[in-house]
CSV table of C-alpha atoms in Angstrom, one decimal:
chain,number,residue,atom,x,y,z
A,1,UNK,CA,-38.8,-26.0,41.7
A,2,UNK,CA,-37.5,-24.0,39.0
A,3,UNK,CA,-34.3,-24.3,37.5
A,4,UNK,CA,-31.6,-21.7,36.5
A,5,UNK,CA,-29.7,-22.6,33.4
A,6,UNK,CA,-27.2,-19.9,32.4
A,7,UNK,CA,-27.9,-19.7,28.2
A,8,UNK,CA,-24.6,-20.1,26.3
A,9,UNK,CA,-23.8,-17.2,23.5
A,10,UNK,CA,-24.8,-18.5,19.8
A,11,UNK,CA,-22.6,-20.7,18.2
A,12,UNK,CA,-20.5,-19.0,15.2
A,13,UNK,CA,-18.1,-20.5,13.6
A,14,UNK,CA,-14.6,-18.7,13.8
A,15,UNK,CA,-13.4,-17.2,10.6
A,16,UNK,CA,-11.8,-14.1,8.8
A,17,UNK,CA,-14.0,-10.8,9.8
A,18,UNK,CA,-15.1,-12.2,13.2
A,19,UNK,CA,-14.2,-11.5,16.8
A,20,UNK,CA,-12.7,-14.1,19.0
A,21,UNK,CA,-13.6,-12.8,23.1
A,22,UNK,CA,-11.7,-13.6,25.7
A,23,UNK,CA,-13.8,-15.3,28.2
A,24,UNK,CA,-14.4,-13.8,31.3
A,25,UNK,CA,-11.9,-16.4,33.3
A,26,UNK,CA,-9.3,-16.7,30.7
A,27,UNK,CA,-5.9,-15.7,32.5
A,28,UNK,CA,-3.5,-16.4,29.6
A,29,UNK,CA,-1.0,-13.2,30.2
A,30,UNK,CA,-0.8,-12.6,26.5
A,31,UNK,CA,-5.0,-12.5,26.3
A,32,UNK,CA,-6.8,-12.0,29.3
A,33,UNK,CA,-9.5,-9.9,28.5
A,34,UNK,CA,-8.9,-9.4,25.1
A,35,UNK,CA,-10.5,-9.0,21.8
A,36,UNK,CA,-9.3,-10.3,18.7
A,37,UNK,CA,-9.8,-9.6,15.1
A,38,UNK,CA,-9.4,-12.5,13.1
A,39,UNK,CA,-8.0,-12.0,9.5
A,40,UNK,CA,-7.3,-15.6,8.4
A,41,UNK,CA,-8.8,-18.6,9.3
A,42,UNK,CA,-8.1,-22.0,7.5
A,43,UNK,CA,-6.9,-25.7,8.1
A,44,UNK,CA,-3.2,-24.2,8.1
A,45,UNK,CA,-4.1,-22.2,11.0
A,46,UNK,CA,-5.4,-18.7,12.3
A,47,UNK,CA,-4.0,-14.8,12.4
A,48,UNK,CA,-5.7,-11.7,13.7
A,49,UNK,CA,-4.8,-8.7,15.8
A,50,UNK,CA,-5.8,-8.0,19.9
A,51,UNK,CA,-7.7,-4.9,19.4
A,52,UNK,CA,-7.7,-3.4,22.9
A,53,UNK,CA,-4.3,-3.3,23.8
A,54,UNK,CA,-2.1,-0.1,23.3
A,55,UNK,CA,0.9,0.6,23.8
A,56,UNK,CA,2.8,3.8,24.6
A,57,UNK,CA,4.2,4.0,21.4
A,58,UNK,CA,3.3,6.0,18.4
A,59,UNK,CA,3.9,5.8,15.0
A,60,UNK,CA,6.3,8.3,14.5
A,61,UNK,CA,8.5,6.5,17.4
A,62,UNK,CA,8.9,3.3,14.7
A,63,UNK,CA,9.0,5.4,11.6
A,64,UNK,CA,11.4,8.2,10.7
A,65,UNK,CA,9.3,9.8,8.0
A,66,UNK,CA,6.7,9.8,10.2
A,67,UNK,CA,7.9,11.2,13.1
A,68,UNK,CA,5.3,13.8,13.4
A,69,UNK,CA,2.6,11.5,13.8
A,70,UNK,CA,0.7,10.4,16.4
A,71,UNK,CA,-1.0,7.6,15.1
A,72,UNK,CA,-1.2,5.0,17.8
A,73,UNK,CA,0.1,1.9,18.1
A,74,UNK,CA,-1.5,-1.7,19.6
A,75,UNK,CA,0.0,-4.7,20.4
A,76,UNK,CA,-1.3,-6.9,18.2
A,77,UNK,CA,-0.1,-9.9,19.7
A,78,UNK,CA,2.8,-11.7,21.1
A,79,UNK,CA,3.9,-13.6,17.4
A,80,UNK,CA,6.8,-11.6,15.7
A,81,UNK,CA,6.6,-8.0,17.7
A,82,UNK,CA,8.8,-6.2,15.7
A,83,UNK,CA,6.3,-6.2,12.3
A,84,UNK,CA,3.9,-3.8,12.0
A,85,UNK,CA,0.6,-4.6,10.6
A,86,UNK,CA,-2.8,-2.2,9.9
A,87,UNK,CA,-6.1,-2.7,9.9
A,88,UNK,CA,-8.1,0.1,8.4
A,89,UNK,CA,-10.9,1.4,6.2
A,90,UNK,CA,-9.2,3.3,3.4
A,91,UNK,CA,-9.4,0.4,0.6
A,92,UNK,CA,-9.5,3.5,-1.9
A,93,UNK,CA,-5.7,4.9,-0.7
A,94,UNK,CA,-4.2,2.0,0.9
A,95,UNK,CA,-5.4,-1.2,-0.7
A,96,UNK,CA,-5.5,-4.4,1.2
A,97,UNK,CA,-7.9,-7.4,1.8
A,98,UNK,CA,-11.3,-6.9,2.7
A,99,UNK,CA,-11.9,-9.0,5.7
A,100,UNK,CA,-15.4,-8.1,6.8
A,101,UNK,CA,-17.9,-5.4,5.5
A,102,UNK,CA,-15.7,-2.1,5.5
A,103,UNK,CA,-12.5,-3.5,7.6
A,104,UNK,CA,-9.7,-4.0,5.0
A,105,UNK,CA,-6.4,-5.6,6.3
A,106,UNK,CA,-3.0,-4.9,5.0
A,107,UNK,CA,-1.9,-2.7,2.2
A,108,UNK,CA,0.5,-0.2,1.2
A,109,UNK,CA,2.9,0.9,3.7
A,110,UNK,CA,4.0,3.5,1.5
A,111,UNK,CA,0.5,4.5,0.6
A,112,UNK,CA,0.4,4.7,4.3
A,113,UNK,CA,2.8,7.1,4.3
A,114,UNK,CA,1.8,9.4,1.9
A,115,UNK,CA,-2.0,9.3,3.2
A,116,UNK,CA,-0.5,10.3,6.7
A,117,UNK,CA,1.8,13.2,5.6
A,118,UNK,CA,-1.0,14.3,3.5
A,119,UNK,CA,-3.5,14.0,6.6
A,120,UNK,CA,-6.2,12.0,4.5
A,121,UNK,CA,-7.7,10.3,6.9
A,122,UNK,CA,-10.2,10.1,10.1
A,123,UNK,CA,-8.1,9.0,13.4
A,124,UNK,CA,-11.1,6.1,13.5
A,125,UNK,CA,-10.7,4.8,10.3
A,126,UNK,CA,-7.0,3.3,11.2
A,127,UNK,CA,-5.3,0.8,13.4
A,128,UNK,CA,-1.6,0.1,13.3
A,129,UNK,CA,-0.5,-3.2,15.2
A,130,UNK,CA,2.9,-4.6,16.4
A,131,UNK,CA,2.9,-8.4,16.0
A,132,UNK,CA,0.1,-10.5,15.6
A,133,UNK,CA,-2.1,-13.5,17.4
A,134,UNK,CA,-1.4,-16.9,15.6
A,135,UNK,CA,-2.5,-20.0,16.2
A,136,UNK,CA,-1.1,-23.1,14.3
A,137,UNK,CA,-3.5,-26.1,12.7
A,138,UNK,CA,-6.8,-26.9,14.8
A,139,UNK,CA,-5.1,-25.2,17.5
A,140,UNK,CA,-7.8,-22.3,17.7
A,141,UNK,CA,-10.3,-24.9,17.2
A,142,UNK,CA,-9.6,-26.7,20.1
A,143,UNK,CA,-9.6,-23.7,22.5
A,144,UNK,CA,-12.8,-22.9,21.1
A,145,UNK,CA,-14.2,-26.2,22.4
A,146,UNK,CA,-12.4,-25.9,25.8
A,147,UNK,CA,-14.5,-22.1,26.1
A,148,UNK,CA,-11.3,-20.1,26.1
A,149,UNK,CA,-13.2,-17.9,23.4
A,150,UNK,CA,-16.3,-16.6,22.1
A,151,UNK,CA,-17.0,-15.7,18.4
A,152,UNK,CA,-18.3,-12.6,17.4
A,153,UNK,CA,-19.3,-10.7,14.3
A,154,UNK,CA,-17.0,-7.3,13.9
A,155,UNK,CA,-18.2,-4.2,12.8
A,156,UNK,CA,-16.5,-1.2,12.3
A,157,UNK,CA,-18.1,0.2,15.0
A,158,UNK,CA,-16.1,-2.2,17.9
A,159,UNK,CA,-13.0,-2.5,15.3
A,160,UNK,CA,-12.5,1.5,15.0
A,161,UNK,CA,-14.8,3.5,17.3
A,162,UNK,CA,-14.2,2.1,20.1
A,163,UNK,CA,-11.6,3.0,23.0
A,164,UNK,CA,-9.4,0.3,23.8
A,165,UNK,CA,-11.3,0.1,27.8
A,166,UNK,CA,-14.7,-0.8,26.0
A,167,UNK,CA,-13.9,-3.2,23.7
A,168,UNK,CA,-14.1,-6.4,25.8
A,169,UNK,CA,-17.5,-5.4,27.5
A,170,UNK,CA,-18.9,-4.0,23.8
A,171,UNK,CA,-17.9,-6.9,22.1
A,172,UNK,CA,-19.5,-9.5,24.8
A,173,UNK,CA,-22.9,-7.5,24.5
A,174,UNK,CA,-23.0,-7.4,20.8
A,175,UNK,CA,-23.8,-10.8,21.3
A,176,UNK,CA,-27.0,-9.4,22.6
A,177,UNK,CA,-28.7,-8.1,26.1
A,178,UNK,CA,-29.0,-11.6,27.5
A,179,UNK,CA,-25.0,-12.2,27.4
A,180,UNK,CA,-24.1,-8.8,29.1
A,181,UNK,CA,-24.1,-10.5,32.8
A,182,UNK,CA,-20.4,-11.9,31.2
A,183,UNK,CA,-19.0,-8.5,31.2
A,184,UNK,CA,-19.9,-7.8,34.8
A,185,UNK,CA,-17.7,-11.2,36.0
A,186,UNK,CA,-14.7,-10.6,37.7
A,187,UNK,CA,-12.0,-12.3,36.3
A,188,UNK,CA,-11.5,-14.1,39.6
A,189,UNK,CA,-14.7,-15.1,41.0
A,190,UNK,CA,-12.7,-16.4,44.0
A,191,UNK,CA,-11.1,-13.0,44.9
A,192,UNK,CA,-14.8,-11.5,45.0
């Protein structure tokens, strides 16, 4: 008789730079299906931005002297909606923290500005985020232990080129071929 064991995705540790995945039965209302960027991670707690969900705003709908643009925007999470946050790769124009290899976070707002009215930019090289995820102390820790997440390394690639429907399923099989049969589980497996 042979047994069946399904293999669990490779253990990484969560911090700044790294994905946290929904898993695939995860109905939390705020993060079902969802990917996260994390951007801090420390004993004080944890902060990062749900990649794949937009909204149907756009930047010039928040700022004035923007109101030409069409910049997107994504919810970023459900912790202080009205801020605005970026994620992008233009260290050179807009500054910010580097937190993985090519994906700064933060900066200049009124670099932003100028770099936008001066269209110096690629559409994929830019996210902009109302509110944030947070978690407080441990807190992320312990949902990482209860499976509420898997941890992922970002690239670019998932951060900027991809649309918001394909991040989930992109960002499950980055954790290679064998781990792709989670992106095909319906998020009920009792309505199936």
């Amino acid at each position: 008789m042979n047994d069946f064991t399904l293999k669990e995705p490779p253990q990484i540790p969560p911090a700044a730079g790294k994905l946290l995945i929904a898993h695939p039965f995860l109905k939390d209302s705020h993060f079902t299906r969802t990917v996260v960027l994390l951007c801090e991670h420390s004993d004080e707690g944890s902060l990062g931005f749900v990649l794949n969900q937009d909204t149907d705003l756009l930047l010039g709908d928040i700022l004035v002297e923007l109101a030409s643009s069409t910049e997107k925007i994504y919810q970023g999470g459900p912790v202080q909606p009205e801020t605005l946050h970026m994620i992008h790769r233009l260290p050179h124009q807009l500054k910010g923290k580097e937190i993985g290899e090519g994906i700064f976070w933060g900066g200049s707002f009124d670099e932003l500005t100028e770099t936008i009215l001066m269209h110096q930019y690629q559409a994929d090289s830019l996210k902009l985020f109302l509110g944030y995820s947070g978690w407080a102390s441990r807190q992320l820790e312990e949902e990482l232990k209860q499976g509420a997440w898997l941890v992922a390394h970002a690239t670019p690639e998932i951060v900027f080129g991809t649309s918001p429907l394909d991040v989930w399923q992109r960002s499950i099989t980055s954790l290679g071929n064998e781990y792709r049969y989670l992106s095909q589980l319906p998020i009920d497996p009792q309505l199936n």
